[in-house]
Amino acid sequence: MKLTRRRFFRSIIDYLPVVAVGSLSYPFFRFILFSEGLKREKVLIPIKRLISIVTKISHPPMFIVKEKNNKILALDSHCTHMGCIVNYDPDKNIFICPCHGSEYNIDGVNIRGPTKRPLYKEPAKIIDDKVVVDYIYYKIL
Amino acid sequence: MKKIRTLTSWITQALFVVAIVSGIPLVFFYHPTNAYNSVQKITFLIPYGFFIRKLHYFSSELLLVFIILHLLEQMFSKETNITKLSWTLATTATALIILLLFTGFILKADQGGHSAALVAISMVHNLPGISILSRLFESYSHYFYYKFFLWHILLLPVLVSLLLNYHSKRIDAPIDFVSISIALSIIAMVILPFPKDIPLNITVHGYIGGPWFFEGVERMLDFGMSNVIIVLLSMLLPFLIVLYFPFAKNKNIVKFLFFLWLIFYVSISLV
């Protein structure tokens, strides 16, 4: 079939919707896949709240561990295997993931799989009578 | 045999209608920013809330069971007359319905739902090349359930309805089957136990599981298998086998492969 000028413009018009949808898909996907990146939150915990060696903080999820040398360790509660929230077992003095059974010692070091990494440590320091934790969301994911 | 095939497809269609209709009232009182409390309010405070929640749960679970039965009978019967396009749409719809059930499991927002959401986001995030897709589900802090909510109440039901509308164009279920499906769901409500919600701020000494259809995935995660292998073995492989079925010249090989996969997945789920 000979390509006439009429047929040429006709085929361009036929494919215009494809071009339109195609050109819209880029901003559409850029929009819905937008991420704010790492989100930080300053968390203040009064020292008098830390009555036991390990204190569970629900929001944001973390454990505050009182170390022997009067130092504070803030451990992210997310398991480094698949992100579930780990629990503290006071009898064995370890953290256990209820999803797939990973275990960590009191310092957050992994002692049993399937995880291959220790719990994340959050930057924490004591200012006056408060523990100040610079919590970072979603770093494990 | 043909009558039984028609019967299961009618019940499947009607169960989808029951699942959608029973989900509508729940949306009125479900708040993704206060998810767990709103689920408890629906369950224990609002009149008939527990009944509607149970009806929504059991009709959806039965829907998946009947989809599996429908798939098996279509695959293993000798006189199947389904078209390639219809089969492709139905296979895609099945994958989306599994996602729909999974997002429903997440939205109960107890420790089980929360853990399932974290595992799903982690799994997608650790898949090479498509990790960015985890952003389709993840949100921060109070909005954690917001995107799962959007997928569950809007995007997935609309997509599945469109696909099933074409798939079941030739066979429209008589309206009586809606009452049969409601009756089946109520029988399931009476016979089967309804899973308890695990409150958020208690320490669980034991195992928190996912939905029953992802039990095999959970076991593979327990074994420490890599994400890519788990997704390939438990999701992509069965999807591709079923999708390829109507296009295959030797259908018996595809049937055998699917049967082998089914034995593998059921076995690993029961380990």
CSV table of N, CA and C in Angstrom, one decimal, chain A:
chain,number,residue,atom,x,y,z
A,1,MET,N,0.8,-1.2,0.0
A,1,MET,CA,0.0,0.0,0.0
A,1,MET,C,0.9,1.3,0.0
A,2,LYS,N,0.6,2.2,-0.9
A,2,LYS,CA,1.4,3.4,-1.0
A,2,LYS,C,1.2,4.3,0.2
A,3,LEU,N,2.2,4.9,0.7
A,3,LEU,CA,2.1,5.8,1.8
A,3,LEU,C,1.8,7.2,1.3
A,4,THR,N,0.6,7.6,1.3
A,4,THR,CA,0.2,8.9,0.9
A,4,THR,C,0.3,9.9,2.1
A,5,ARG,N,0.2,11.2,1.7
A,5,ARG,CA,0.3,12.2,2.8
A,5,ARG,C,-0.9,12.0,3.8
A,6,ARG,N,-2.1,11.7,3.2
A,6,ARG,CA,-3.3,11.6,4.0
A,6,ARG,C,-3.1,10.4,5.0
A,7,ARG,N,-2.6,9.2,4.5
A,7,ARG,CA,-2.4,8.1,5.3
A,7,ARG,C,-1.4,8.3,6.4
A,8,PHE,N,-0.3,9.0,6.0
A,8,PHE,CA,0.7,9.3,7.0
A,8,PHE,C,0.2,10.1,8.2
A,9,PHE,N,-0.6,11.2,7.9
A,9,PHE,CA,-1.2,12.0,9.0
A,9,PHE,C,-2.2,11.2,9.8
A,10,ARG,N,-2.9,10.3,9.0
A,10,ARG,CA,-3.9,9.5,9.7
A,10,ARG,C,-3.3,8.6,10.8
A,11,SER,N,-2.1,8.0,10.4
A,11,SER,CA,-1.5,7.0,11.3
A,11,SER,C,-0.9,7.8,12.5
A,12,ILE,N,-0.4,9.1,12.2
A,12,ILE,CA,0.1,9.9,13.4
A,12,ILE,C,-1.0,10.1,14.3
A,13,ILE,N,-2.2,10.5,13.8
A,13,ILE,CA,-3.4,10.7,14.7
A,13,ILE,C,-3.8,9.5,15.4
A,14,ASP,N,-3.7,8.3,14.7
A,14,ASP,CA,-4.0,7.0,15.4
A,14,ASP,C,-3.1,6.8,16.6
A,15,TYR,N,-1.9,7.1,16.5
A,15,TYR,CA,-0.9,6.8,17.6
A,15,TYR,C,-0.8,7.9,18.6
A,16,LEU,N,-1.5,9.0,18.4
A,16,LEU,CA,-1.4,10.1,19.4
A,16,LEU,C,-1.9,9.7,20.8
A,17,PRO,N,-3.0,8.9,21.0
A,17,PRO,CA,-3.4,8.5,22.3
A,17,PRO,C,-2.2,7.7,23.0
A,18,VAL,N,-1.5,6.9,22.3
A,18,VAL,CA,-0.4,6.1,22.9
A,18,VAL,C,0.6,7.1,23.4
A,19,VAL,N,1.0,8.1,22.5
A,19,VAL,CA,2.0,9.0,22.9
A,19,VAL,C,1.5,9.8,24.2
A,20,ALA,N,0.2,10.2,24.2
A,20,ALA,CA,-0.3,10.9,25.3
A,20,ALA,C,-0.3,10.2,26.6
A,21,VAL,N,-0.7,8.9,26.5
A,21,VAL,CA,-0.7,8.0,27.7
A,21,VAL,C,0.8,7.8,28.2
A,22,GLY,N,1.6,7.5,27.2
A,22,GLY,CA,3.0,7.3,27.4
A,22,GLY,C,3.7,8.5,28.1
A,23,SER,N,3.4,9.7,27.6
A,23,SER,CA,4.0,10.9,28.2
A,23,SER,C,3.5,11.2,29.6
A,24,LEU,N,2.2,10.7,29.8
A,24,LEU,CA,1.6,10.9,31.2
A,24,LEU,C,2.2,9.9,32.2
A,25,SER,N,2.6,8.8,31.7
A,25,SER,CA,2.9,7.7,32.6
A,25,SER,C,4.2,8.1,33.4
A,26,TYR,N,5.1,8.8,32.8
A,26,TYR,CA,6.4,9.2,33.5
A,26,TYR,C,6.1,10.1,34.8
A,27,PRO,N,5.4,11.2,34.6
A,27,PRO,CA,5.1,12.0,35.8
A,27,PRO,C,4.2,11.3,36.8
A,28,PHE,N,3.3,10.4,36.2
A,28,PHE,CA,2.4,9.6,37.1
A,28,PHE,C,3.2,8.7,38.0
A,29,PHE,N,4.2,8.0,37.5
A,29,PHE,CA,5.0,7.0,38.3
A,29,PHE,C,6.0,7.8,39.2
A,30,ARG,N,6.5,8.9,38.7
A,30,ARG,CA,7.4,9.7,39.5
A,30,ARG,C,6.6,10.2,40.7
A,31,PHE,N,5.4,10.6,40.5
A,31,PHE,CA,4.5,11.1,41.6
A,31,PHE,C,4.2,10.0,42.6
A,32,ILE,N,3.7,8.8,42.2
A,32,ILE,CA,3.3,7.9,43.2
A,32,ILE,C,4.5,7.1,43.8
A,33,LEU,N,5.7,7.2,43.2
A,33,LEU,CA,6.8,6.5,43.8
A,33,LEU,C,7.7,7.5,44.6
A,34,PHE,N,7.2,8.7,44.8
A,34,PHE,CA,7.9,9.7,45.6
A,34,PHE,C,8.2,9.2,47.0
A,35,SER,N,9.4,9.5,47.5
A,35,SER,CA,9.7,9.2,48.9
A,35,SER,C,10.4,10.3,49.5
A,36,GLU,N,10.1,10.6,50.8
A,36,GLU,CA,10.7,11.7,51.5
A,36,GLU,C,12.1,11.3,52.0
A,37,GLY,N,12.5,10.1,51.7
A,37,GLY,CA,13.8,9.7,52.2
A,37,GLY,C,13.8,9.3,53.6
A,38,LEU,N,15.0,9.3,54.2
A,38,LEU,CA,15.1,9.0,55.6
A,38,LEU,C,14.4,10.0,56.5
A,39,LYS,N,13.6,9.6,57.4
A,39,LYS,CA,12.9,10.5,58.3
A,39,LYS,C,13.5,10.4,59.7
A,40,ARG,N,13.9,11.5,60.2
A,40,ARG,CA,14.5,11.5,61.6
A,40,ARG,C,13.5,12.0,62.6
A,41,GLU,N,13.6,11.6,63.8
A,41,GLU,CA,12.7,12.1,64.8
A,41,GLU,C,13.5,12.1,66.2
A,42,LYS,N,13.5,13.3,66.8
A,42,LYS,CA,14.2,13.4,68.1
A,42,LYS,C,13.2,12.9,69.2
A,43,VAL,N,13.6,11.9,69.9
A,43,VAL,CA,12.8,11.3,71.0
A,43,VAL,C,13.4,11.6,72.3
A,44,LEU,N,12.6,12.1,73.2
A,44,LEU,CA,13.1,12.4,74.6
A,44,LEU,C,12.4,11.5,75.6
A,45,ILE,N,13.3,10.8,76.3
A,45,ILE,CA,12.8,9.8,77.3
A,45,ILE,C,13.3,10.2,78.7
A,46,PRO,N,12.4,10.5,79.7
A,46,PRO,CA,12.9,10.8,81.0
A,46,PRO,C,13.7,9.7,81.6
A,47,ILE,N,14.8,9.9,82.2
A,47,ILE,CA,15.6,8.8,82.8
A,47,ILE,C,14.9,8.0,83.9
A,48,LYS,N,14.0,8.7,84.6
A,48,LYS,CA,13.3,8.0,85.6
A,48,LYS,C,12.3,6.9,85.1
A,49,ARG,N,12.1,7.0,83.7
A,49,ARG,CA,11.2,5.9,83.1
A,49,ARG,C,12.0,4.6,82.9
A,50,LEU,N,13.3,4.7,83.0
A,50,LEU,CA,14.2,3.6,82.7
A,50,LEU,C,14.4,2.8,84.0
A,51,ILE,N,13.3,2.1,84.5
A,51,ILE,CA,13.4,1.4,85.8
A,51,ILE,C,14.1,0.0,85.7
A,52,SER,N,14.1,-0.6,84.5
A,52,SER,CA,14.7,-1.9,84.4
A,52,SER,C,15.9,-1.8,83.5
A,53,ILE,N,16.6,-2.9,83.3
A,53,ILE,CA,17.8,-2.8,82.4
A,53,ILE,C,17.4,-2.6,81.0
A,54,VAL,N,16.3,-3.2,80.6
A,54,VAL,CA,15.8,-3.0,79.2
A,54,VAL,C,14.4,-2.3,79.3
A,55,THR,N,14.2,-1.2,78.6
A,55,THR,CA,12.9,-0.5,78.6
A,55,THR,C,12.4,-0.5,77.2
A,56,LYS,N,11.2,-1.0,77.0
A,56,LYS,CA,10.6,-1.0,75.7
A,56,LYS,C,9.9,0.3,75.4
A,57,ILE,N,10.2,0.9,74.2
A,57,ILE,CA,9.5,2.2,73.8
A,57,ILE,C,8.7,1.7,72.6
A,58,SER,N,7.4,2.0,72.6
A,58,SER,CA,6.5,1.6,71.6
A,58,SER,C,6.6,2.4,70.3
A,59,HIS,N,6.6,3.8,70.6
A,59,HIS,CA,6.6,4.6,69.4
A,59,HIS,C,7.7,5.7,69.5
A,60,PRO,N,8.7,5.8,68.7
A,60,PRO,CA,9.0,4.8,67.7
A,60,PRO,C,9.6,3.5,68.3
A,61,PRO,N,9.4,2.4,67.6
A,61,PRO,CA,9.8,1.1,68.3
A,61,PRO,C,11.3,1.0,68.5
A,62,MET,N,11.6,0.9,69.8
A,62,MET,CA,13.1,0.7,70.2
A,62,MET,C,13.2,0.2,71.6
A,63,PHE,N,14.4,-0.2,72.0
A,63,PHE,CA,14.7,-0.6,73.3
A,63,PHE,C,15.8,0.3,73.9
A,64,ILE,N,15.6,0.7,75.1
A,64,ILE,CA,16.7,1.5,75.7
A,64,ILE,C,17.4,0.5,76.7
A,65,VAL,N,18.6,0.2,76.5
A,65,VAL,CA,19.4,-0.7,77.4
A,65,VAL,C,20.3,0.1,78.3
A,66,LYS,N,20.2,-0.2,79.6
A,66,LYS,CA,21.2,0.5,80.5
A,66,LYS,C,22.4,-0.4,80.6
A,67,GLU,N,23.6,0.1,80.2
A,67,GLU,CA,24.8,-0.7,80.2
A,67,GLU,C,25.5,-0.5,81.6
A,68,LYS,N,26.5,-1.4,81.8
A,68,LYS,CA,27.1,-1.4,83.2
A,68,LYS,C,27.9,-0.1,83.5
A,69,ASN,N,28.5,0.5,82.5
A,69,ASN,CA,29.3,1.7,82.7
A,69,ASN,C,28.5,3.0,82.7
A,70,ASN,N,27.2,2.9,83.1
A,70,ASN,CA,26.2,4.0,83.1
A,70,ASN,C,26.0,4.6,81.8
A,71,LYS,N,26.2,3.9,80.8
A,71,LYS,CA,26.0,4.4,79.4
A,71,LYS,C,24.6,3.8,79.0
A,72,ILE,N,24.1,4.5,77.9
A,72,ILE,CA,22.8,4.1,77.4
A,72,ILE,C,22.9,3.6,76.0
A,73,LEU,N,22.2,2.5,75.7
A,73,LEU,CA,22.2,2.0,74.3
A,73,LEU,C,20.8,2.0,73.8
A,74,ALA,N,20.6,2.6,72.6
A,74,ALA,CA,19.2,2.6,72.0
A,74,ALA,C,19.2,1.7,70.8
A,75,LEU,N,18.4,0.6,70.9
A,75,LEU,CA,18.4,-0.3,69.8
A,75,LEU,C,17.1,-0.3,69.1
A,76,ASP,N,17.1,-0.2,67.8
A,76,ASP,CA,15.9,-0.2,67.0
A,76,ASP,C,15.3,-1.6,67.2
A,77,SER,N,13.9,-1.6,67.4
A,77,SER,CA,13.3,-2.9,67.6
A,77,SER,C,13.0,-3.7,66.4
A,78,HIS,N,13.2,-3.1,65.2
A,78,HIS,CA,13.0,-3.8,64.0
A,78,HIS,C,14.0,-4.9,63.8
A,79,CYS,N,13.6,-6.1,63.5
A,79,CYS,CA,14.5,-7.2,63.2
A,79,CYS,C,15.2,-6.9,61.9
A,80,THR,N,16.5,-7.2,61.9
A,80,THR,CA,17.2,-6.9,60.6
A,80,THR,C,17.1,-7.9,59.6
A,81,HIS,N,16.3,-9.0,59.8
A,81,HIS,CA,16.0,-10.0,58.8
A,81,HIS,C,14.8,-9.4,57.9
A,82,MET,N,13.6,-9.3,58.5
A,82,MET,CA,12.5,-8.9,57.7
A,82,MET,C,11.7,-7.7,58.3
A,83,GLY,N,12.2,-7.1,59.3
A,83,GLY,CA,11.6,-5.9,59.8
A,83,GLY,C,10.6,-6.0,60.9
A,84,CYS,N,10.3,-7.3,61.4
A,84,CYS,CA,9.3,-7.4,62.4
A,84,CYS,C,9.8,-6.8,63.7
A,85,ILE,N,8.9,-6.5,64.7
A,85,ILE,CA,9.3,-5.9,65.9
A,85,ILE,C,9.7,-7.0,66.9
A,86,VAL,N,11.0,-7.0,67.4
A,86,VAL,CA,11.5,-8.1,68.2
A,86,VAL,C,11.0,-7.8,69.7
A,87,ASN,N,11.0,-8.9,70.5
A,87,ASN,CA,10.6,-8.9,71.9
A,87,ASN,C,11.7,-9.1,72.8
A,88,TYR,N,11.7,-8.6,74.0
A,88,TYR,CA,12.7,-8.9,75.0
A,88,TYR,C,12.3,-10.0,75.9
A,89,ASP,N,13.2,-11.0,76.0
A,89,ASP,CA,12.9,-12.1,76.9
A,89,ASP,C,13.7,-12.0,78.1
A,90,PRO,N,13.2,-11.5,79.3
A,90,PRO,CA,14.0,-11.2,80.5
A,90,PRO,C,14.6,-12.5,81.1
A,91,ASP,N,14.0,-13.7,80.9
A,91,ASP,CA,14.6,-14.9,81.4
A,91,ASP,C,15.9,-15.3,80.7
A,92,LYS,N,15.9,-15.2,79.4
A,92,LYS,CA,17.2,-15.5,78.7
A,92,LYS,C,18.0,-14.3,78.5
A,93,ASN,N,17.5,-13.1,78.7
A,93,ASN,CA,18.2,-11.9,78.5
A,93,ASN,C,18.6,-11.7,77.1
A,94,ILE,N,17.7,-12.0,76.2
A,94,ILE,CA,17.9,-11.8,74.7
A,94,ILE,C,16.7,-11.2,74.1
A,95,PHE,N,16.9,-10.7,72.8
A,95,PHE,CA,15.8,-10.2,72.0
A,95,PHE,C,15.4,-11.3,71.0
A,96,ILE,N,14.1,-11.6,70.9
A,96,ILE,CA,13.7,-12.7,70.0
A,96,ILE,C,12.7,-12.1,69.0
A,97,CYS,N,12.8,-12.5,67.7
A,97,CYS,CA,11.9,-12.0,66.7
A,97,CYS,C,10.7,-13.0,66.7
A,98,PRO,N,9.5,-12.6,66.9
A,98,PRO,CA,8.4,-13.5,66.9
A,98,PRO,C,8.0,-14.1,65.5
A,99,CYS,N,8.5,-13.4,64.4
A,99,CYS,CA,8.1,-13.8,63.1
A,99,CYS,C,9.0,-15.1,62.6
A,100,HIS,N,10.3,-15.0,62.6
A,100,HIS,CA,11.1,-16.0,62.0
A,100,HIS,C,12.2,-16.5,63.0
A,101,GLY,N,12.1,-16.1,64.2
A,101,GLY,CA,12.9,-16.7,65.3
A,101,GLY,C,14.4,-16.2,65.4
A,102,SER,N,14.7,-15.1,64.8
A,102,SER,CA,16.1,-14.5,65.0
A,102,SER,C,16.3,-14.1,66.4
A,103,GLU,N,17.5,-14.3,66.9
A,103,GLU,CA,17.8,-13.9,68.3
A,103,GLU,C,19.0,-13.0,68.3
A,104,TYR,N,18.9,-12.0,69.3
A,104,TYR,CA,20.0,-11.1,69.5
A,104,TYR,C,20.3,-11.0,71.0
A,105,ASN,N,21.6,-10.8,71.3
A,105,ASN,CA,21.9,-10.6,72.7
A,105,ASN,C,21.6,-9.2,73.2
A,106,ILE,N,21.9,-8.9,74.5
A,106,ILE,CA,21.5,-7.7,75.1
A,106,ILE,C,22.1,-6.5,74.4
A,107,ASP,N,23.3,-6.7,73.7
A,107,ASP,CA,23.9,-5.6,73.0
A,107,ASP,C,23.4,-5.5,71.6
A,108,GLY,N,22.5,-6.3,71.2
A,108,GLY,CA,21.9,-6.2,69.9
A,108,GLY,C,22.6,-7.0,68.8
A,109,VAL,N,23.6,-7.8,69.3
A,109,VAL,CA,24.4,-8.6,68.3
A,109,VAL,C,23.6,-9.9,68.0
A,110,ASN,N,23.5,-10.3,66.7
A,110,ASN,CA,22.8,-11.4,66.3
A,110,ASN,C,23.4,-12.7,66.8
A,111,ILE,N,22.7,-13.6,67.5
A,111,ILE,CA,23.3,-14.8,67.9
A,111,ILE,C,22.6,-16.1,67.3
A,112,ARG,N,21.5,-15.8,66.6
A,112,ARG,CA,20.8,-17.0,66.0
A,112,ARG,C,20.1,-16.5,64.7
A,113,GLY,N,20.1,-17.2,63.7
A,113,GLY,CA,19.5,-16.8,62.4
A,113,GLY,C,18.0,-16.9,62.4
A,114,PRO,N,17.4,-16.6,61.3
A,114,PRO,CA,17.9,-16.3,60.0
A,114,PRO,C,18.6,-15.0,59.8
A,115,THR,N,18.6,-14.0,60.7
A,115,THR,CA,19.2,-12.8,60.4
A,115,THR,C,20.7,-12.9,60.3
A,116,LYS,N,21.3,-12.0,59.6
A,116,LYS,CA,22.8,-12.0,59.5
A,116,LYS,C,23.4,-10.7,60.0
A,117,ARG,N,22.5,-9.8,60.5
A,117,ARG,CA,23.0,-8.5,60.9
A,117,ARG,C,22.6,-8.2,62.4
A,118,PRO,N,23.3,-7.4,63.1
A,118,PRO,CA,22.9,-7.0,64.4
A,118,PRO,C,21.7,-6.0,64.4
A,119,LEU,N,21.1,-5.8,65.5
A,119,LEU,CA,20.1,-4.7,65.6
A,119,LEU,C,20.7,-3.4,65.3
A,120,TYR,N,20.0,-2.4,64.8
A,120,TYR,CA,20.6,-1.1,64.5
A,120,TYR,C,20.6,-0.3,65.8
A,121,LYS,N,21.8,0.4,66.0
A,121,LYS,CA,21.9,1.2,67.1
A,121,LYS,C,21.5,2.7,66.7
A,122,GLU,N,20.7,3.3,67.6
A,122,GLU,CA,20.3,4.7,67.3
A,122,GLU,C,21.2,5.6,68.1
A,123,PRO,N,21.6,6.7,67.5
A,123,PRO,CA,22.5,7.6,68.2
A,123,PRO,C,21.7,8.2,69.4
A,124,ALA,N,22.3,7.9,70.6
A,124,ALA,CA,21.6,8.4,71.8
A,124,ALA,C,22.6,9.0,72.8
A,125,LYS,N,22.1,10.0,73.5
A,125,LYS,CA,23.0,10.6,74.6
A,125,LYS,C,22.1,11.1,75.7
A,126,ILE,N,22.7,11.2,76.9
A,126,ILE,CA,22.0,11.7,78.0
A,126,ILE,C,22.2,13.2,78.2
A,127,ILE,N,21.1,14.0,78.2
A,127,ILE,CA,21.2,15.4,78.4
A,127,ILE,C,20.3,15.8,79.5
A,128,ASP,N,20.9,16.3,80.6
A,128,ASP,CA,20.2,16.6,81.8
A,128,ASP,C,19.6,15.3,82.4
A,129,ASP,N,18.3,15.3,82.5
A,129,ASP,CA,17.6,14.1,83.1
A,129,ASP,C,16.9,13.3,82.0
A,130,LYS,N,17.3,13.5,80.8
A,130,LYS,CA,16.6,12.9,79.7
A,130,LYS,C,17.5,12.1,78.7
A,131,VAL,N,17.0,11.0,78.2
A,131,VAL,CA,17.8,10.4,77.1
A,131,VAL,C,17.3,10.9,75.8
A,132,VAL,N,18.2,11.4,75.0
A,132,VAL,CA,17.8,12.0,73.7
A,132,VAL,C,18.2,11.0,72.6
A,133,VAL,N,17.2,10.5,71.8
A,133,VAL,CA,17.5,9.6,70.8
A,133,VAL,C,17.2,10.2,69.4
A,134,ASP,N,18.2,10.1,68.5
A,134,ASP,CA,17.9,10.6,67.1
A,134,ASP,C,17.5,9.4,66.3
A,135,TYR,N,16.2,9.2,66.3
A,135,TYR,CA,15.6,8.0,65.7
A,135,TYR,C,15.5,8.2,64.2
A,136,ILE,N,16.0,7.2,63.4
A,136,ILE,CA,15.8,7.2,62.0
A,136,ILE,C,14.9,6.1,61.5
A,137,TYR,N,13.8,6.5,60.8
A,137,TYR,CA,12.9,5.5,60.3
A,137,TYR,C,13.4,4.8,59.0
A,138,TYR,N,12.9,3.6,58.9
A,138,TYR,CA,13.1,2.9,57.6
A,138,TYR,C,14.5,2.6,57.1
A,139,LYS,N,15.5,2.8,58.0
A,139,LYS,CA,16.8,2.5,57.5
A,139,LYS,C,17.1,1.0,57.2
A,140,ILE,N,16.3,0.2,57.9
A,140,ILE,CA,16.5,-1.2,57.7
A,140,ILE,C,15.9,-1.8,56.5
A,141,LEU,N,15.0,-1.0,55.9
A,141,LEU,CA,14.2,-1.6,54.8
A,141,LEU,C,14.9,-1.4,53.4
